[in-house]
GROMACS .gro file of C-alpha atoms in nm:
model
  495
    1MET     CA    1  -6.131  10.154  15.509
    2ARG     CA    2  -6.101   9.781  15.591
    3PHE     CA    3  -6.423   9.713  15.401
    4GLN     CA    4  -6.299   9.909  15.099
    5THR     CA    5  -5.970   9.718  15.104
    6ARG     CA    6  -6.149   9.382  15.120
    7LEU     CA    7  -6.384   9.487  14.842
    8LEU     CA    8  -6.099   9.598  14.616
    9THR     CA    9  -5.919   9.271  14.685
   10ALA     CA   10  -6.224   9.058  14.620
   11LEU     CA   11  -6.344   9.236  14.308
   12PRO     CA   12  -6.072   9.107  14.069
   13LEU     CA   13  -6.142   8.752  14.188
   14ALA     CA   14  -6.514   8.804  14.141
   15LEU     CA   15  -6.455   8.936  13.792
   16ALA     CA   16  -6.247   8.631  13.712
   17LEU     CA   17  -6.510   8.393  13.850
   18SER     CA   18  -6.796   8.578  13.684
   19ALA     CA   19  -6.649   8.731  13.371
   20CYS     CA   20  -6.981   8.783  13.204
   21ALA     CA   21  -7.339   8.864  13.289
   22VAL     CA   22  -7.602   8.600  13.345
   23LEU     CA   23  -7.719   8.470  13.006
   24ASN     CA   24  -8.081   8.418  12.905
   25PRO     CA   25  -8.112   8.162  12.623
   26PRO     CA   26  -8.390   8.251  12.375
   27LEU     CA   27  -8.733   8.101  12.444
   28ASN     CA   28  -8.921   8.203  12.131
   29GLN     CA   29  -9.007   7.895  11.926
   30LEU     CA   30  -8.983   7.893  11.547
   31ARG     CA   31  -9.304   7.933  11.350
   32ASP     CA   32  -9.207   7.822  11.002
   33GLN     CA   33  -9.532   7.899  10.823
   34GLY     CA   34  -9.840   8.115  10.845
   35VAL     CA   35  -9.895   8.407  11.080
   36ASN     CA   36  -9.984   8.432  11.447
   37GLU     CA   37 -10.353   8.422  11.526
   38THR     CA   38 -10.518   8.746  11.636
   39THR     CA   39 -10.857   8.610  11.745
   40ARG     CA   40 -10.960   8.638  12.110
   41ALA     CA   41 -11.235   8.523  12.342
   42THR     CA   42 -11.569   8.701  12.301
   43PRO     CA   43 -11.605   9.010  12.525
   44ALA     CA   44 -11.874   9.036  12.790
   45GLY     CA   45 -12.083   9.350  12.829
   46ASP     CA   46 -12.314   9.526  12.586
   47GLU     CA   47 -12.046   9.691  12.366
   48GLU     CA   48 -12.171  10.043  12.438
   49LEU     CA   49 -11.884  10.109  12.679
   50TRP     CA   50 -11.510  10.056  12.626
   51VAL     CA   51 -11.243  10.088  12.895
   52GLY     CA   52 -10.866  10.087  12.844
   53LEU     CA   53 -10.602  10.108  13.118
   54ALA     CA   54 -10.229  10.183  13.094
   55PHE     CA   55  -9.994  10.122  13.387
   56SER     CA   56  -9.652  10.287  13.419
   57GLY     CA   57  -9.332  10.144  13.553
   58GLY     CA   58  -9.209  10.185  13.909
   59GLY     CA   59  -9.145   9.840  14.056
   60MET     CA   60  -9.384   9.698  14.315
   61ARG     CA   61  -9.503  10.052  14.389
   62ALA     CA   62  -9.640  10.075  14.034
   63SER     CA   63  -9.798   9.730  14.056
   64ALA     CA   64  -9.980   9.827  14.375
   65PHE     CA   65 -10.088  10.170  14.248
   66ALA     CA   66 -10.231  10.011  13.933
   67HIS     CA   67 -10.415   9.755  14.146
   68GLY     CA   68 -10.569  10.038  14.346
   69VAL     CA   69 -10.698  10.193  14.024
   70VAL     CA   70 -10.863   9.867  13.917
   71GLU     CA   71 -11.002   9.805  14.264
   72GLU     CA   72 -11.161  10.149  14.283
   73LEU     CA   73 -11.316  10.124  13.937
   74ARG     CA   74 -11.491   9.811  14.058
   75VAL     CA   75 -11.599   9.965  14.389
   76MET     CA   76 -11.736  10.277  14.217
   77THR     CA   77 -11.954  10.080  13.976
   78ALA     CA   78 -12.044   9.748  14.143
   79ARG     CA   79 -12.415   9.697  14.199
   80PRO     CA   80 -12.640   9.410  14.311
   81GLY     CA   81 -12.624   9.146  14.041
   82ASP     CA   82 -12.320   9.315  13.884
   83PRO     CA   83 -12.029   9.277  14.130
   84ASP     CA   84 -11.763   9.352  13.866
   85GLY     CA   85 -11.915   9.681  13.754
   86ILE     CA   86 -11.729   9.861  13.480
   87LEU     CA   87 -11.454   9.596  13.478
   88SER     CA   88 -11.690   9.390  13.261
   89GLU     CA   89 -11.622   9.651  12.991
   90LEU     CA   90 -11.242   9.634  13.021
   91ARG     CA   91 -11.114   9.587  12.664
   92LEU     CA   92 -10.746   9.682  12.683
   93VAL     CA   93 -10.468   9.674  12.941
   94THR     CA   94 -10.112   9.775  12.872
   95GLY     CA   95  -9.819   9.807  13.107
   96VAL     CA   96  -9.451   9.868  13.151
   97SER     CA   97  -9.212   9.717  13.406
   98GLY     CA   98  -9.394   9.698  13.741
   99GLY     CA   99  -9.712   9.808  13.567
  100SER     CA  100  -9.682   9.523  13.318
  101VAL     CA  101  -9.723   9.272  13.602
  102THR     CA  102 -10.065   9.414  13.688
  103ALA     CA  103 -10.159   9.453  13.321
  104ALA     CA  104 -10.072   9.093  13.234
  105TYR     CA  105 -10.242   8.963  13.549
  106TYR     CA  106 -10.571   9.139  13.478
  107GLY     CA  107 -10.540   9.063  13.109
  108LEU     CA  108 -10.531   8.693  13.197
  109TYR     CA  109 -10.773   8.676  13.489
  110GLY     CA  110 -10.994   8.982  13.445
  111ALA     CA  111 -11.215   9.097  13.731
  112GLU     CA  112 -11.192   8.754  13.895
  113GLY     CA  113 -10.834   8.831  13.991
  114VAL     CA  114 -10.902   9.148  14.191
  115ASP     CA  115 -10.944   8.993  14.535
  116GLY     CA  116 -10.635   8.770  14.529
  117TYR     CA  117 -10.373   9.004  14.383
  118ARG     CA  118 -10.262   9.185  14.697
  119ASP     CA  119 -10.196   8.880  14.911
  120GLY     CA  120 -10.081   8.658  14.626
  121TYR     CA  121  -9.829   8.902  14.482
  122LEU     CA  122  -9.805   9.258  14.610
  123VAL     CA  123  -9.702   9.177  14.968
  124GLN     CA  124  -9.475   8.890  14.863
  125ASP     CA  125  -9.098   8.917  14.820
  126GLY     CA  126  -9.045   8.957  14.447
  127GLU     CA  127  -8.669   8.967  14.504
  128ARG     CA  128  -8.649   8.631  14.680
  129TYR     CA  129  -8.452   8.465  14.399
  130MET     CA  130  -8.250   8.771  14.300
  131ALA     CA  131  -7.887   8.855  14.359
  132ASN     CA  132  -7.934   9.211  14.478
  133ASN     CA  133  -7.675   9.271  14.747
  134PRO     CA  134  -7.483   9.581  14.628
  135LEU     CA  135  -7.192   9.490  14.854
  136ASN     CA  136  -7.144   9.143  14.705
  137PRO     CA  137  -6.844   9.154  14.465
  138VAL     CA  138  -6.992   8.883  14.241
  139THR     CA  139  -7.317   9.078  14.211
  140ILE     CA  140  -7.120   9.393  14.127
  141ALA     CA  141  -6.912   9.208  13.869
  142ARG     CA  142  -7.213   9.055  13.698
  143GLY     CA  143  -7.392   9.387  13.698
  144LEU     CA  144  -7.098   9.565  13.540
  145SER     CA  145  -7.074   9.285  13.284
  146GLY     CA  146  -7.432   9.338  13.171
  147GLY     CA  147  -7.668   9.211  13.439
  148ALA     CA  148  -7.664   9.051  13.783
  149ASN     CA  149  -7.985   8.850  13.743
  150GLY     CA  150  -8.126   8.627  13.475
  151ARG     CA  151  -8.471   8.522  13.366
  152LYS     CA  152  -8.493   8.251  13.633
  153THR     CA  153  -8.504   8.501  13.919
  154PHE     CA  154  -8.791   8.747  13.887
  155GLY     CA  155  -8.944   8.553  13.599
  156ARG     CA  156  -8.948   8.240  13.813
  157PHE     CA  157  -9.118   8.426  14.097
  158LEU     CA  158  -9.382   8.568  13.861
  159ASP     CA  159  -9.465   8.226  13.726
  160GLU     CA  160  -9.491   8.070  14.071
  161ALA     CA  161  -9.696   8.353  14.221
  162LEU     CA  162  -9.923   8.458  13.934
  163PHE     CA  163  -9.904   8.296  13.593
  164HIS     CA  164  -9.848   7.926  13.660
  165GLY     CA  165  -9.710   7.842  13.317
  166ALA     CA  166  -9.966   8.047  13.122
  167THR     CA  167  -9.864   8.152  12.771
  168PHE     CA  168  -9.992   8.414  12.529
  169GLY     CA  169 -10.195   8.138  12.369
  170ASP     CA  170 -10.370   8.080  12.701
  171LEU     CA  171 -10.428   8.454  12.728
  172ALA     CA  172 -10.599   8.469  12.387
  173ARG     CA  173 -10.817   8.166  12.461
  174ARG     CA  174 -10.923   8.270  12.811
  175SER     CA  175 -10.960   8.644  12.792
  176PRO     CA  176 -11.129   8.898  12.564
  177ILE     CA  177 -10.900   9.173  12.697
  178ILE     CA  178 -10.630   9.296  12.458
  179THR     CA  179 -10.310   9.283  12.662
  180TRP     CA  180  -9.985   9.458  12.570
  181VAL     CA  181  -9.662   9.384  12.752
  182ASN     CA  182  -9.398   9.643  12.658
  183ALA     CA  183  -9.021   9.596  12.672
  184THR     CA  184  -8.737   9.790  12.508
  185ASP     CA  185  -8.540   9.667  12.207
  186VAL     CA  186  -8.204   9.807  12.316
  187ALA     CA  187  -8.030   9.791  11.978
  188ASN     CA  188  -8.313   9.959  11.788
  189GLN     CA  189  -8.388  10.195  12.079
  190THR     CA  190  -8.761  10.141  12.048
  191THR     CA  191  -9.051   9.969  12.219
  192PHE     CA  192  -9.083   9.592  12.175
  193LEU     CA  193  -9.444   9.474  12.184
  194PHE     CA  194  -9.531   9.112  12.258
  195THR     CA  195  -9.790   9.103  11.980
  196PRO     CA  196  -9.866   8.881  11.679
  197GLU     CA  197  -9.718   9.139  11.439
  198THR     CA  198  -9.385   9.145  11.623
  199PHE     CA  199  -9.362   8.767  11.642
  200ASP     CA  200  -9.453   8.733  11.273
  201ALA     CA  201  -9.142   8.938  11.192
  202LEU     CA  202  -8.941   8.707  11.422
  203CYS     CA  203  -9.076   8.391  11.253
  204SER     CA  204  -9.183   8.295  11.604
  205ASP     CA  205  -9.484   8.143  11.777
  206LEU     CA  206  -9.632   8.395  12.020
  207ALA     CA  207  -9.887   8.144  12.152
  208SER     CA  208  -9.615   7.932  12.314
  209PHE     CA  209  -9.426   8.222  12.476
  210PRO     CA  210  -9.461   8.235  12.858
  211ILE     CA  211  -9.632   8.545  12.995
  212SER     CA  212  -9.396   8.549  13.294
  213ASP     CA  213  -9.092   8.584  13.068
  214ALA     CA  214  -9.249   8.868  12.870
  215VAL     CA  215  -9.322   9.053  13.195
  216ALA     CA  216  -8.969   8.979  13.319
  217ALA     CA  217  -8.836   9.142  13.001
  218SER     CA  218  -9.057   9.445  13.056
  219ALA     CA  219  -8.918   9.480  13.410
  220ALA     CA  220  -8.553   9.404  13.329
  221TYR     CA  221  -8.389   9.716  13.469
  222PRO     CA  222  -8.039   9.762  13.321
  223LEU     CA  223  -7.750   9.607  13.517
  224VAL     CA  224  -7.986   9.460  13.775
  225PHE     CA  225  -8.104   9.217  13.506
  226SER     CA  226  -7.939   9.075  13.199
  227PRO     CA  227  -8.129   9.142  12.877
  228ILE     CA  228  -8.395   8.889  12.783
  229VAL     CA  229  -8.283   8.744  12.449
  230VAL     CA  230  -8.508   8.670  12.152
  231ASP     CA  231  -8.387   8.480  11.844
  232SER     CA  232  -8.470   8.659  11.518
  233HIS     CA  233  -8.497   8.323  11.332
  234GLN     CA  234  -8.397   8.522  11.028
  235GLY     CA  235  -8.459   8.340  10.701
  236ASP     CA  236  -8.638   8.050  10.871
  237CYS     CA  237  -8.981   8.144  10.738
  238ALA     CA  238  -9.134   8.315  10.437
  239TYR     CA  239  -9.208   8.641  10.616
  240ARG     CA  240  -9.347   8.927  10.411
  241ALA     CA  241  -9.397   9.262  10.578
  242PRO     CA  242  -9.762   9.370  10.565
  243ASP     CA  243  -9.845   9.675  10.356
  244TRP     CA  244  -9.933   9.887  10.659
  245LEU     CA  245  -9.590   9.827  10.807
  246THR     CA  246  -9.411   9.927  10.488
  247ALA     CA  247  -9.627  10.238  10.462
  248ALA     CA  248  -9.553  10.335  10.822
  249ARG     CA  249  -9.182  10.278  10.772
  250TYR     CA  250  -9.159  10.540  10.498
  251ASN     CA  251  -9.449  10.770  10.585
  252SER     CA  252  -9.314  11.114  10.674
  253GLU     CA  253  -9.641  11.195  10.853
  254ALA     CA  254  -9.620  10.893  11.083
  255THR     CA  255  -9.499  10.949  11.438
  256GLY     CA  256  -9.133  10.894  11.514
  257ALA     CA  257  -9.224  10.608  11.747
  258MET     CA  258  -9.425  10.440  11.473
  259ARG     CA  259  -9.147  10.472  11.215
  260ALA     CA  260  -8.894  10.336  11.466
  261HIS     CA  261  -9.121  10.041  11.546
  262ALA     CA  262  -9.163   9.962  11.176
  263ALA     CA  263  -8.787   9.987  11.119
  264ALA     CA  264  -8.723   9.750  11.410
  265LEU     CA  265  -8.961   9.486  11.274
  266GLU     CA  266  -8.798   9.519  10.934
  267SER     CA  267  -8.454   9.466  11.091
  268TYR     CA  268  -8.566   9.140  11.254
  269ALA     CA  269  -8.642   8.995  10.913
  270THR     CA  270  -8.372   9.150  10.692
  271ASP     CA  271  -8.074   9.287  10.887
  272PRO     CA  272  -7.797   9.022  10.885
  273ASP     CA  273  -7.649   9.174  11.201
  274MET     CA  274  -7.975   9.135  11.393
  275ARG     CA  275  -7.922   8.774  11.501
  276PHE     CA  276  -8.055   8.823  11.852
  277VAL     CA  277  -8.289   9.088  11.990
  278LYS     CA  278  -8.192   9.209  12.339
  279LEU     CA  279  -8.477   9.329  12.562
  280LEU     CA  280  -8.469   9.546  12.874
  281ASP     CA  281  -8.710   9.753  13.084
  282GLY     CA  282  -8.993   9.897  12.876
  283GLY     CA  283  -8.979  10.227  13.063
  284ILE     CA  284  -8.659  10.319  12.881
  285THR     CA  285  -8.857  10.402  12.567
  286ASP     CA  286  -9.226  10.424  12.669
  287ASN     CA  287  -9.308  10.441  13.038
  288PHE     CA  288  -9.685  10.429  12.982
  289GLY     CA  289  -9.698  10.148  12.727
  290THR     CA  290  -9.904  10.344  12.476
  291THR     CA  291  -9.697  10.275  12.163
  292GLY     CA  292  -9.940   9.998  12.077
  293LEU     CA  293 -10.214  10.253  12.011
  294ALA     CA  294 -10.010  10.407  11.731
  295VAL     CA  295  -9.943  10.061  11.591
  296GLU     CA  296 -10.311   9.967  11.598
  297ARG     CA  297 -10.413  10.283  11.417
  298ALA     CA  298 -10.133  10.246  11.162
  299ARG     CA  299 -10.239   9.893  11.072
  300ALA     CA  300 -10.607   9.989  11.050
  301GLU     CA  301 -10.757   9.902  10.712
  302ALA     CA  302 -11.086  10.077  10.792
  303PRO     CA  303 -11.164  10.405  10.971
  304HIS     CA  304 -11.331  10.218  11.257
  305ALA     CA  305 -11.045   9.972  11.314
  306PRO     CA  306 -10.940   9.813  11.543
  307LEU     CA  307 -11.312   9.795  11.619
  308SER     CA  308 -11.537   9.600  11.385
  309ALA     CA  309 -11.808   9.788  11.197
  310ARG     CA  310 -12.072   9.658  11.438
  311GLU     CA  311 -11.866   9.755  11.743
  312ALA     CA  312 -11.810  10.102  11.598
  313LEU     CA  313 -12.185  10.158  11.580
  314LYS     CA  314 -12.258  10.007  11.919
  315LEU     CA  315 -11.994  10.214  12.100
  316SER     CA  316 -12.113  10.520  12.289
  317ARG     CA  317 -11.851  10.605  12.556
  318LEU     CA  318 -11.480  10.528  12.588
  319LEU     CA  319 -11.250  10.575  12.887
  320PHE     CA  320 -10.873  10.549  12.859
  321LEU     CA  321 -10.696  10.598  13.191
  322VAL     CA  322 -10.320  10.609  13.250
  323ALA     CA  323 -10.183  10.528  13.597
  324ASP     CA  324  -9.849  10.700  13.654
  325ALA     CA  325  -9.663  10.573  13.961
  326GLY     CA  326  -9.356  10.788  13.900
  327VAL     CA  327  -9.202  10.966  14.198
  328GLU     CA  328  -9.033  11.301  14.244
  329GLN     CA  329  -8.707  11.269  14.433
  330PRO     CA  330  -8.562  11.580  14.602
  331ASN     CA  331  -8.233  11.701  14.459
  332ASP     CA  332  -8.028  11.832  14.749
  333TRP     CA  333  -7.755  11.944  14.507
  334THR     CA  334  -7.978  12.230  14.390
  335THR     CA  335  -7.928  12.400  14.727
  336ARG     CA  336  -7.551  12.435  14.694
  337MET     CA  337  -7.292  12.549  14.443
  338HIS     CA  338  -7.122  12.209  14.403
  339GLY     CA  339  -7.272  11.893  14.258
  340PRO     CA  340  -7.429  11.680  14.144
  341GLY     CA  341  -7.180  11.398  14.169
  342GLY     CA  342  -7.132  11.135  13.901
  343GLY     CA  343  -7.388  10.890  14.038
  344GLN     CA  344  -7.645  11.161  14.106
  345LEU     CA  345  -7.592  11.308  13.761
  346ALA     CA  346  -7.633  10.970  13.591
  347ARG     CA  347  -7.959  10.903  13.776
  348ALA     CA  348  -8.086  11.253  13.698
  349ILE     CA  349  -8.010  11.212  13.327
  350VAL     CA  350  -8.187  10.875  13.307
  351GLN     CA  351  -8.487  11.006  13.502
  352SER     CA  352  -8.506  11.319  13.287
  353ALA     CA  353  -8.503  11.115  12.967
  354MET     CA  354  -8.774  10.877  13.091
  355THR     CA  355  -8.992  11.161  13.222
  356ALA     CA  356  -8.965  11.352  12.894
  357ALA     CA  357  -9.050  11.036  12.699
  358SER     CA  358  -9.353  10.982  12.923
  359ARG     CA  359  -9.481  11.334  12.861
  360THR     CA  360  -9.447  11.312  12.485
  361GLY     CA  361  -9.589  10.960  12.487
  362PHE     CA  362  -9.902  11.070  12.671
  363ASP     CA  363  -9.950  11.365  12.437
  364ALA     CA  364  -9.908  11.140  12.132
  365MET     CA  365 -10.158  10.894  12.277
  366ARG     CA  366 -10.418  11.169  12.327
  367LEU     CA  367 -10.366  11.280  11.968
  368GLN     CA  368 -10.414  10.924  11.842
  369LEU     CA  369 -10.737  10.886  12.038
  370ASP     CA  370 -10.866  11.226  11.922
  371ARG     CA  371 -10.810  11.127  11.561
  372TRP     CA  372 -10.969  10.789  11.616
  373GLN     CA  373 -11.279  10.952  11.763
  374GLU     CA  374 -11.302  11.183  11.461
  375ASP     CA  375 -11.261  10.890  11.222
  376LEU     CA  376 -11.531  10.693  11.402
  377VAL     CA  377 -11.778  10.981  11.391
  378ASP     CA  378 -11.709  11.040  11.021
  379TYR     CA  379 -11.760  10.670  10.949
  380ARG     CA  380 -12.081  10.645  11.153
  381CYS     CA  381 -12.229  10.955  10.991
  382SER     CA  382 -12.147  10.828  10.640
  383LEU     CA  383 -12.383  10.529  10.675
  384THR     CA  384 -12.743  10.511  10.565
  385LEU     CA  385 -13.012  10.424  10.817
  386ALA     CA  386 -13.051  10.088  10.648
  387GLU     CA  387 -12.681  10.014  10.700
  388VAL     CA  388 -12.707  10.130  11.061
  389ALA     CA  389 -13.003   9.900  11.124
  390ARG     CA  390 -12.820   9.606  10.967
  391LEU     CA  391 -12.502   9.652  11.170
  392ARG     CA  392 -12.652   9.778  11.495
  393GLY     CA  393 -12.968   9.571  11.498
  394SER     CA  394 -13.189   9.878  11.497
  395ALA     CA  395 -13.175  10.242  11.388
  396ALA     CA  396 -13.405  10.353  11.670
  397GLY     CA  397 -13.259  10.644  11.866
  398TRP     CA  398 -12.954  10.656  11.639
  399ASP     CA  399 -12.728  10.962  11.666
  400CYS     CA  400 -12.407  10.918  11.471
  401ARG     CA  401 -12.234  11.192  11.672
  402ASP     CA  402 -12.322  11.053  12.013
  403LEU     CA  403 -11.971  10.924  12.078
  404LYS     CA  404 -11.745  11.061  12.350
  405PHE     CA  405 -11.391  10.969  12.454
  406PHE     CA  406 -11.259  11.044  12.803
  407VAL     CA  407 -10.879  11.034  12.836
  408GLY     CA  408 -10.712  11.094  13.171
  409MET     CA  409 -10.421  11.025  13.401
  410VAL     CA  410 -10.391  10.957  13.772
  411SER     CA  411 -10.065  11.013  13.958
  412PHE     CA  412  -9.923  11.081  14.302
  413ASP     CA  413  -9.920  11.449  14.215
  414ASP     CA  414 -10.302  11.446  14.230
  415LEU     CA  415 -10.289  11.393  14.606
  416GLY     CA  416 -10.039  11.654  14.720
  417GLY     CA  417  -9.932  11.726  15.076
  418GLN     CA  418  -9.796  11.469  15.315
  419MET     CA  419  -9.942  11.172  15.130
  420GLU     CA  420  -9.757  11.264  14.812
  421ASP     CA  421  -9.436  11.303  15.013
  422ARG     CA  422  -9.483  10.958  15.166
  423LEU     CA  423  -9.548  10.805  14.824
  424ASN     CA  424  -9.242  10.973  14.675
  425ALA     CA  425  -9.033  10.810  14.948
  426ILE     CA  426  -9.134  10.457  14.845
  427PRO     CA  427  -8.840  10.293  14.665
  428THR     CA  428  -8.854  10.144  14.317
  429ARG     CA  429  -8.803   9.780  14.411
  430LEU     CA  430  -8.973   9.445  14.360
  431ALA     CA  431  -9.027   9.394  14.732
  432LEU     CA  432  -9.185   9.650  14.964
  433GLU     CA  433  -9.301   9.673  15.322
  434GLU     CA  434  -9.670   9.587  15.361
  435ALA     CA  435  -9.747   9.943  15.472
  436GLU     CA  436  -9.585  10.078  15.154
  437VAL     CA  437  -9.792   9.843  14.941
  438ASP     CA  438 -10.114   9.948  15.113
  439LEU     CA  439 -10.026  10.317  15.081
  440SER     CA  440  -9.972  10.272  14.706
  441ILE     CA  441 -10.302  10.086  14.670
  442SER     CA  442 -10.479  10.360  14.865
  443ALA     CA  443 -10.326  10.622  14.637
  444GLY     CA  444 -10.456  10.439  14.331
  445ARG     CA  445 -10.803  10.424  14.479
  446ARG     CA  446 -10.814  10.788  14.591
  447THR     CA  447 -10.681  10.934  14.267
  448THR     CA  448 -10.925  10.725  14.063
  449HIS     CA  449 -11.222  10.814  14.282
  450GLN     CA  450 -11.162  11.186  14.240
  451ASN     CA  451 -11.044  11.182  13.877
  452PRO     CA  452 -11.247  11.418  13.656
  453GLU     CA  453 -11.231  11.198  13.347
  454VAL     CA  454 -11.341  10.886  13.533
  455ASN     CA  455 -11.634  11.070  13.689
  456GLY     CA  456 -11.721  11.239  13.362
  457PHE     CA  457 -11.720  10.908  13.180
  458LEU     CA  458 -11.942  10.737  13.436
  459ALA     CA  459 -12.183  11.030  13.466
  460SER     CA  460 -12.225  11.040  13.087
  461THR     CA  461 -12.346  10.678  13.073
  462ALA     CA  462 -12.703  10.559  13.108
  463ARG     CA  463 -12.587  10.273  13.330
  464TYR     CA  464 -12.388  10.464  13.592
  465GLY     CA  465 -12.490  10.827  13.536
  466THR     CA  466 -12.749  10.856  13.813
  467ASP     CA  467 -12.514  10.702  14.070
  468ARG     CA  468 -12.225  10.931  13.978
  469LEU     CA  469 -12.435  11.248  13.975
  470SER     CA  470 -12.557  11.154  14.323
  471ALA     CA  471 -12.196  11.106  14.433
  472ILE     CA  472 -12.103  11.446  14.295
  473ASP     CA  473 -12.394  11.611  14.473
  474ALA     CA  474 -12.279  11.442  14.794
  475GLY     CA  475 -11.927  11.578  14.745
  476THR     CA  476 -11.762  11.235  14.704
  477ALA     CA  477 -11.637  11.314  14.354
  478ARG     CA  478 -11.467  11.634  14.248
  479ARG     CA  479 -11.612  11.734  13.912
  480ILE     CA  480 -11.707  11.617  13.568
  481ALA     CA  481 -11.482  11.708  13.277
  482PRO     CA  482 -11.690  11.813  12.978
  483VAL     CA  483 -11.627  11.651  12.642
  484GLY     CA  484 -11.663  11.869  12.337
  485GLY     CA  485 -11.936  12.118  12.405
  486ALA     CA  486 -12.083  11.929  12.700
  487ARG     CA  487 -12.208  12.129  12.997
  488GLN     CA  488 -11.983  12.168  13.301
  489ILE     CA  489 -12.136  11.997  13.607
  490ALA     CA  490 -12.009  12.137  13.934
  491PRO     CA  491 -12.041  11.956  14.267
  492VAL     CA  492 -12.237  12.105  14.552
  493SER     CA  493 -11.932  12.052  14.773
  494SER     CA  494 -11.585  11.940  14.674
  495GLN     CA  495 -11.307  11.752  14.844
   0.00000   0.00000   0.00000
């Protein structure tokens, strides 16, 4: 009672001293002419394999789980003379909130960053600069006013620990990996992608924008953080919406997410009320960060895009793996007549909305990839052997239909039992106990190692097939998921 009395007495004073949330002045610099560059560093590898990874939100738990996925992919495929294994074929990483930290980190550093990520970030205190005491009246007041923490808290920590001043321009110069950081445009209720197309509509220079601030926007959970603010720079450049964007905006067959994205970009350039864009946690609208796939396909001017014609003919196998670090919290109010209370109900509503969005987002992503595979096969089979030889270097052994996509998801639910219960108990925070970090990493590794799509992808390749079939025979991998009419391969013994 004494504490409640002191809190009620202090709260009006706190509100008076901190009448508004922490403000985040816009960082996006004006680009008054031209468009943002889309060229990247040249990929390594032989272009026959293509790997894409998507990391969900979930605070430091999600960052660690995603790291475990990357770590295991390397362990499963590393060989003498090739220590990075399949990570050399990593072409796309996308992430949301805690997952965006890992996505941006690997997008910038690639396989070279694997060994230093745990000690350099995951076991560090990501909340060290944050005002996060729920009993502090000033923190409460700022949270209720829109956000208790600004960009210089978690964003500062990210820059000190991982990114060291790196910008999206540095990312494009250093890395061949397409990297999508996903936030939420609160006003337009849609995903905000830190991509050249988005920054063209904002008359802004993406190359100068700090990676740490983009990731901070992706992880800006409502009330805990104030929105990251972006200036629309409306009327400050001669922006003209590309034809693909206009078509998507008014195409009744386009996905709802794609139409909403197109409408948002249009509003940045033309809506007089859209002076500032306010960004919060990307998980509010797309907890897997897969909206970018729909955008890439919508802007495609050729059936093989976003691949070049040569890449489309070289490609043989594609793996797209989603890492879902979401947890299932027990609802004790389902065991009694009364409840849930207001706070429990609010949390349940938010969680239900995000979970439903994740399910539909994953289904939409699979549909996009299925259509892309069909388009690629149709394109490849429409070419003459002379065209194949010119683009591919040789027509020897050519089979236009020899193209397979493997799309899968790993999650805590794959593990079951006590381990799943322990994982579900890990809080969604930006600082965890070391044991919680290691448990999350272990979960990422185990779910990846036993994932049917991962094993099917590897076993279908000439490079890793023999190794993976041996692992299956030894019982260290569960099974291979067939693609199309492929034969089911069952292990001798299973885990």
